[in-house]
Short mmCIF file of C-alpha atoms in Angstrom, two decimals:
data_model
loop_
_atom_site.label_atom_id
_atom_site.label_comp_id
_atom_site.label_asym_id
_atom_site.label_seq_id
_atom_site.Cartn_x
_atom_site.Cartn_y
_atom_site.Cartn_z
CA UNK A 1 -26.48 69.79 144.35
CA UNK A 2 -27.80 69.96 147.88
CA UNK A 3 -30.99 72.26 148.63
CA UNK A 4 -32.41 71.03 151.74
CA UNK A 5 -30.50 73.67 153.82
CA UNK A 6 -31.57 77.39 155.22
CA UNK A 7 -28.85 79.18 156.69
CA UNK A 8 -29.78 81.82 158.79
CA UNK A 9 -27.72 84.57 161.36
CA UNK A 10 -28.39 83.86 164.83
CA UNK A 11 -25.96 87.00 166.05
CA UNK A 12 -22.99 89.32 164.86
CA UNK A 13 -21.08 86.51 165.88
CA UNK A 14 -22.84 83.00 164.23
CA UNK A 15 -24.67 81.93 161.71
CA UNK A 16 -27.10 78.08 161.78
CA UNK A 17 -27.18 75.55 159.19
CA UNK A 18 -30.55 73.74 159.03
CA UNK A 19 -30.64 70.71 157.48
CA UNK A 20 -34.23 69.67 158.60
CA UNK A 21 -37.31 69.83 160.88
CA UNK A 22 -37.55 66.89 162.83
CA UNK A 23 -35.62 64.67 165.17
CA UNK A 24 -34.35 62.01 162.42
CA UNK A 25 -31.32 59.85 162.90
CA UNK A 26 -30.31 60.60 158.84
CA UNK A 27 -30.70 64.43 159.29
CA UNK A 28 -28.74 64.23 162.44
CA UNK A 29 -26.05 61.96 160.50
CA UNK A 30 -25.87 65.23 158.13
CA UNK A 31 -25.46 67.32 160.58
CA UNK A 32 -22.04 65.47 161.91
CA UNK A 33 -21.06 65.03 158.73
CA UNK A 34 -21.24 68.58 157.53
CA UNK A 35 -19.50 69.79 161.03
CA UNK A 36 -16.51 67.24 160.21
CA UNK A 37 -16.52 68.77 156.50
CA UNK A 38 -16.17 72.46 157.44
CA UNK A 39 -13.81 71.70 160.54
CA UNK A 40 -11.36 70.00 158.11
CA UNK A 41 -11.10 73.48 156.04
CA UNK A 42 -9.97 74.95 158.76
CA UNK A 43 -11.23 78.39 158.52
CA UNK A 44 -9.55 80.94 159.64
CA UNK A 45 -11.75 82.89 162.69
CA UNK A 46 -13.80 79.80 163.04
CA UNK A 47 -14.23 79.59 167.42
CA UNK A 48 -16.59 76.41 167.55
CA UNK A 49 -19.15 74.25 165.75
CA UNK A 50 -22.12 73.58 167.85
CA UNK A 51 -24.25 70.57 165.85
CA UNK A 52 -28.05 69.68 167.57
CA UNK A 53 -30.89 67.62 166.58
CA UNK A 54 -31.38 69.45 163.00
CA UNK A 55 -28.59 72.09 162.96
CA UNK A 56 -25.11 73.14 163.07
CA UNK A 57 -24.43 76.50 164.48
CA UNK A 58 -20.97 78.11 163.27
CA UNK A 59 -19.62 80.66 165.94
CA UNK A 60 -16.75 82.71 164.49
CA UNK A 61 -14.68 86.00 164.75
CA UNK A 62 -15.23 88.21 162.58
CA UNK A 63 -12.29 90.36 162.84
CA UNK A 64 -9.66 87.55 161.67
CA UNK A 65 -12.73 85.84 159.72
CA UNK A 66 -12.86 89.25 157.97
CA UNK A 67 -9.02 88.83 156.15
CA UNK A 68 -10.25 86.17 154.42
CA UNK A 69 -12.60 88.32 152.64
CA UNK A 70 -10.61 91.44 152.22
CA UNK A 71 -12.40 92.95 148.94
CA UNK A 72 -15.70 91.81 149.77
CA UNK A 73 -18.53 94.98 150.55
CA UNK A 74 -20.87 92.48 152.10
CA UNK A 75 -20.54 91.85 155.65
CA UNK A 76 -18.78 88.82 157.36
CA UNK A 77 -21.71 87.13 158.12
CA UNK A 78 -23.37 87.31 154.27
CA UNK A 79 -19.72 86.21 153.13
CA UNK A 80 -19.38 83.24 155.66
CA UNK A 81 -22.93 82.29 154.57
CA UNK A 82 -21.90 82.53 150.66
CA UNK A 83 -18.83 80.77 151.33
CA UNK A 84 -20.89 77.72 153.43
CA UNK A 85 -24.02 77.55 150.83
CA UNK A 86 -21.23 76.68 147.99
CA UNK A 87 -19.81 73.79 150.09
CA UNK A 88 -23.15 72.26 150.92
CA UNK A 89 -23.87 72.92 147.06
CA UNK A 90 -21.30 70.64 146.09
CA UNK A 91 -21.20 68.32 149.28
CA UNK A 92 -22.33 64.45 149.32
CA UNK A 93 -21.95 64.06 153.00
CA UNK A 94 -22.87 60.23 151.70
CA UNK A 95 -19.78 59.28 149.82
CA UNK A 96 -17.83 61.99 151.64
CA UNK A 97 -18.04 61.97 155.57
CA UNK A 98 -17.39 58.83 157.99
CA UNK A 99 -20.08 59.30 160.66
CA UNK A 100 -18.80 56.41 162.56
CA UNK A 101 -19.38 57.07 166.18
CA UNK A 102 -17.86 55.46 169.60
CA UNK A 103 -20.32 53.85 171.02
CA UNK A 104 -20.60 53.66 175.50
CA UNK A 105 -21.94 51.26 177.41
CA UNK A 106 -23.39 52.91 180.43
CA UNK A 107 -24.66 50.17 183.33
CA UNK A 108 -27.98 50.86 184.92
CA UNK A 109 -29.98 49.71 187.65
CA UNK A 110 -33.92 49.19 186.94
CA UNK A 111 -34.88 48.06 189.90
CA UNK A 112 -37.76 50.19 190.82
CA UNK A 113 -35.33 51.48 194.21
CA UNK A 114 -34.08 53.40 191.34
CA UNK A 115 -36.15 53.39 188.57
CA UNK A 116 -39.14 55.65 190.15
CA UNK A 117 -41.48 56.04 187.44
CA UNK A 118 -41.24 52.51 185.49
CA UNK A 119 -44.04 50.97 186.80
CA UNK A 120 -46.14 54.57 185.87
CA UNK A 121 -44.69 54.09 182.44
CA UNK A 122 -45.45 50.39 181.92
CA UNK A 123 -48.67 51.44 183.11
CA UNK A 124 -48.97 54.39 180.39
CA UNK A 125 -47.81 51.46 177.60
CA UNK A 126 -50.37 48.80 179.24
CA UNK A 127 -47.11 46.34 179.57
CA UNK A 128 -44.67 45.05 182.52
CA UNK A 129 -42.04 46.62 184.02
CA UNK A 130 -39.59 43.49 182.87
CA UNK A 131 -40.63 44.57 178.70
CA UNK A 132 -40.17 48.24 179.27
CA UNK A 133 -36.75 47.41 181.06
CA UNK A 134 -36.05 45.03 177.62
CA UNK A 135 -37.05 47.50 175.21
CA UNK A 136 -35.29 50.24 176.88
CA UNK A 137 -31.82 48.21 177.28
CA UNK A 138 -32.10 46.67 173.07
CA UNK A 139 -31.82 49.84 171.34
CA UNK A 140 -28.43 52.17 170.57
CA UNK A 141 -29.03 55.57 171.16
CA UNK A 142 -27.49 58.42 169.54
CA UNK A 143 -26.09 61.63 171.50
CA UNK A 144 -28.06 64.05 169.28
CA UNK A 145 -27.02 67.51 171.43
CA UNK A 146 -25.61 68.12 175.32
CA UNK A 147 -27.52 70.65 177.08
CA UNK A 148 -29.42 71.85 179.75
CA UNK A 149 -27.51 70.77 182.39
CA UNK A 150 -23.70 70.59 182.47
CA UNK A 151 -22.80 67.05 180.16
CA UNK A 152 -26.71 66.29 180.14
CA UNK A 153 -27.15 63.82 177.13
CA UNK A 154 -30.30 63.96 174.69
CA UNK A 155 -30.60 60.91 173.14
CA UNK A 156 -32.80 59.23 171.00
CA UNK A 157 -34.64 57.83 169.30
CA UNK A 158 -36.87 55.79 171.47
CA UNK A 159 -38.76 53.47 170.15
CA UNK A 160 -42.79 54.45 169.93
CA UNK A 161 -43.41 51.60 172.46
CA UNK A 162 -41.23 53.71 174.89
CA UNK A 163 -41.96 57.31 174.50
CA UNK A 164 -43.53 58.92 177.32
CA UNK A 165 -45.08 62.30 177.72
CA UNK A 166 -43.04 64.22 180.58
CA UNK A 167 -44.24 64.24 183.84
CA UNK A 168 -46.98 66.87 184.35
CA UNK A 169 -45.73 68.09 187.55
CA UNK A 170 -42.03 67.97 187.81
CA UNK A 171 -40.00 66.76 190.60
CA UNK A 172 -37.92 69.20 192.58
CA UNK A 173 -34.82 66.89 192.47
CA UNK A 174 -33.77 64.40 190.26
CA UNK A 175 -30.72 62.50 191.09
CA UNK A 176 -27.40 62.66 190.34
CA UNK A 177 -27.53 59.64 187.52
CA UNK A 178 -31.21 59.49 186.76
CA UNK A 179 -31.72 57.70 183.44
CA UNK A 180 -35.06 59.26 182.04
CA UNK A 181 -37.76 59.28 179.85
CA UNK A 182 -39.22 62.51 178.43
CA UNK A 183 -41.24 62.11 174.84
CA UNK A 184 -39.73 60.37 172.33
CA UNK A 185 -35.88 60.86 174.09
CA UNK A 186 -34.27 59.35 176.75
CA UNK A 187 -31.18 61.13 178.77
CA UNK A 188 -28.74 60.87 181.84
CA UNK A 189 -29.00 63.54 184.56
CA UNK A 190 -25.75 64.39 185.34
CA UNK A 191 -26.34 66.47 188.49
CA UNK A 192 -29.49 66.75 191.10
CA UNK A 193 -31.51 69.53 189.54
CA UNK A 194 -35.59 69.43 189.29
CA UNK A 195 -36.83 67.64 185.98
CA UNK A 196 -39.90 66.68 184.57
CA UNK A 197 -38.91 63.15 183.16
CA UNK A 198 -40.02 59.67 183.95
CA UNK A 199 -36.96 58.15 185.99
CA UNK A 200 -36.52 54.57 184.58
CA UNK A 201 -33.26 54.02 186.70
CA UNK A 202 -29.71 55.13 187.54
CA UNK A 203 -26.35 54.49 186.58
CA UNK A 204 -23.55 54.77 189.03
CA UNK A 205 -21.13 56.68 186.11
CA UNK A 206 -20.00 60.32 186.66
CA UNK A 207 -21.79 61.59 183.55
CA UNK A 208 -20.07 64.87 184.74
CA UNK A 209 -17.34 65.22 187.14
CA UNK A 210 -15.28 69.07 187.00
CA UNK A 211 -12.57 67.10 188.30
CA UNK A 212 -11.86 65.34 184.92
CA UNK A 213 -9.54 66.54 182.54
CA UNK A 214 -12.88 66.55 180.26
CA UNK A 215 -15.37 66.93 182.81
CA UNK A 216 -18.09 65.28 180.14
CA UNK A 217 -18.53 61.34 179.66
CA UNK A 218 -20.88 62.30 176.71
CA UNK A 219 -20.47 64.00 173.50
CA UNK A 220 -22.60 64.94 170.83
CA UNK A 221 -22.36 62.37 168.26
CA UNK A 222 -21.65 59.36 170.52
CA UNK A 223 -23.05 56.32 170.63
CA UNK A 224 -24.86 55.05 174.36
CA UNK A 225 -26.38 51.16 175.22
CA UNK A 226 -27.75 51.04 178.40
CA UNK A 227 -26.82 47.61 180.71
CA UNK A 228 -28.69 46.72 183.17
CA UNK A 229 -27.43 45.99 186.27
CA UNK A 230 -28.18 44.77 189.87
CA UNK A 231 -28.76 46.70 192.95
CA UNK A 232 -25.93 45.33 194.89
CA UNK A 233 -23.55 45.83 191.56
CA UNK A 234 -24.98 49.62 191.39
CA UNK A 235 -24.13 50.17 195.02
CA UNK A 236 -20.79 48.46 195.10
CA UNK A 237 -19.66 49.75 191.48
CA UNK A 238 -16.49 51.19 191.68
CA UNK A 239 -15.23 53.31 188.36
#
């Protein structure tokens, strides 16, 4: 039985699922597993499942959610919440749930034309520009939420080696592309907006393009390696 969880009603509309407290890769695994698990019952009045770094947020309506509790005097929400705390009390998102992911290769350039804070942050970690590059490029990150800015990836987890406090005064405009370092995650801007990460470089990919049938490259639950590439390759890459 399964009692790590709080569920608790974030409107008339949704109720979150918190599975933890921290930014762990196994909680996060949970929380993809236990999305997949309630998706496949396909609940009826269930609009979207939202996971992020510890939770899974169920949005629903409760007018057809309501006919599936017809003789019920509690309200939608306590009924939803009854009927999610049994399947989490029998759930072993273990031996259950495939949390296989697809995993992206996205090509950067790291040459400091483009990466405009590495040689602050090899400063901050008393190293070279050429090991924070290395360190940066070995690991596979996971797409733990998209927020903030349309298709903006948070992914993590960086290594301790690698995590950098966020700037302390922001820049005005990050690029369109920006790979960046902010604390113990790394993400992709996907559109020039002000930002208070250390730019380590830039990758040529839409990360978000309306014009896409899905206008997002990323999606929670992904899988990203970062590649380096050249400066000539970065300004001659074609998709």
């Amino acid at each position: 039985m399964n009692q790590e969880f709080q569920i608790y009603s974030l409107g008339e509309q949704s109720l979150t699922i918190e599975l933890g407290k921290t930014i762990d890769l196994a909680i996060y695994q949970k929380v993809i597993a236990l999305q997949k698990r309630i998706k496949s019952l396909a609940l009826p009045g269930i609009i979207e499942l939202v996971p992020c770094y510890c939770t899974l947020t169920i949005y629903f309506d409760p007018f057809t959610l309501k006919k599936h509790f017809p003789k019920s005097p509690k309200s939608v929400s306590e009924n939803l919440s009854g009927h999610i705390q049994e399947i989490i009390s029998h759930w072993n998102p273990e031996i259950q749930e495939n949390t296989t992911s697809k995993l992206l290769e996205i090509p950067v350039c790291y040459d400091t034309k483009y990466g405009l804070d590495l040689e602050e942050v090899a400063l901050y970690h008393n190293t070279t520009v050429t090991k924070i590059i290395e360190q940066h490029t070995a690991t596979i990150y996971t797409v733990f939420m998209v927020g903030f800015l349309p298709g903006f990836p948070y992914l993590g987890i960086l290594p301790e080696s690698l995590a950098t406090p966020r700037k302390k005064q922001p820049r005005l405009k990050m690029p369109a592309g920006a790979v960046a370092i902010g604390g113990n995650q790394t993400g992709i801007y996907p559109i020039e907006s002000p930002g208070g990460w250390n730019i380590v470089g830039q990758t040529p990919l839409k990360i978000f393009d309306k014009e896409r049938s899905n206008p997002f490259l990323l999606q929670a639950g992904n899988q990203v390696k970062f590649v380096p590439i050249s400066v000539e390759e970065f300004e001659n890459y074609k998709p």
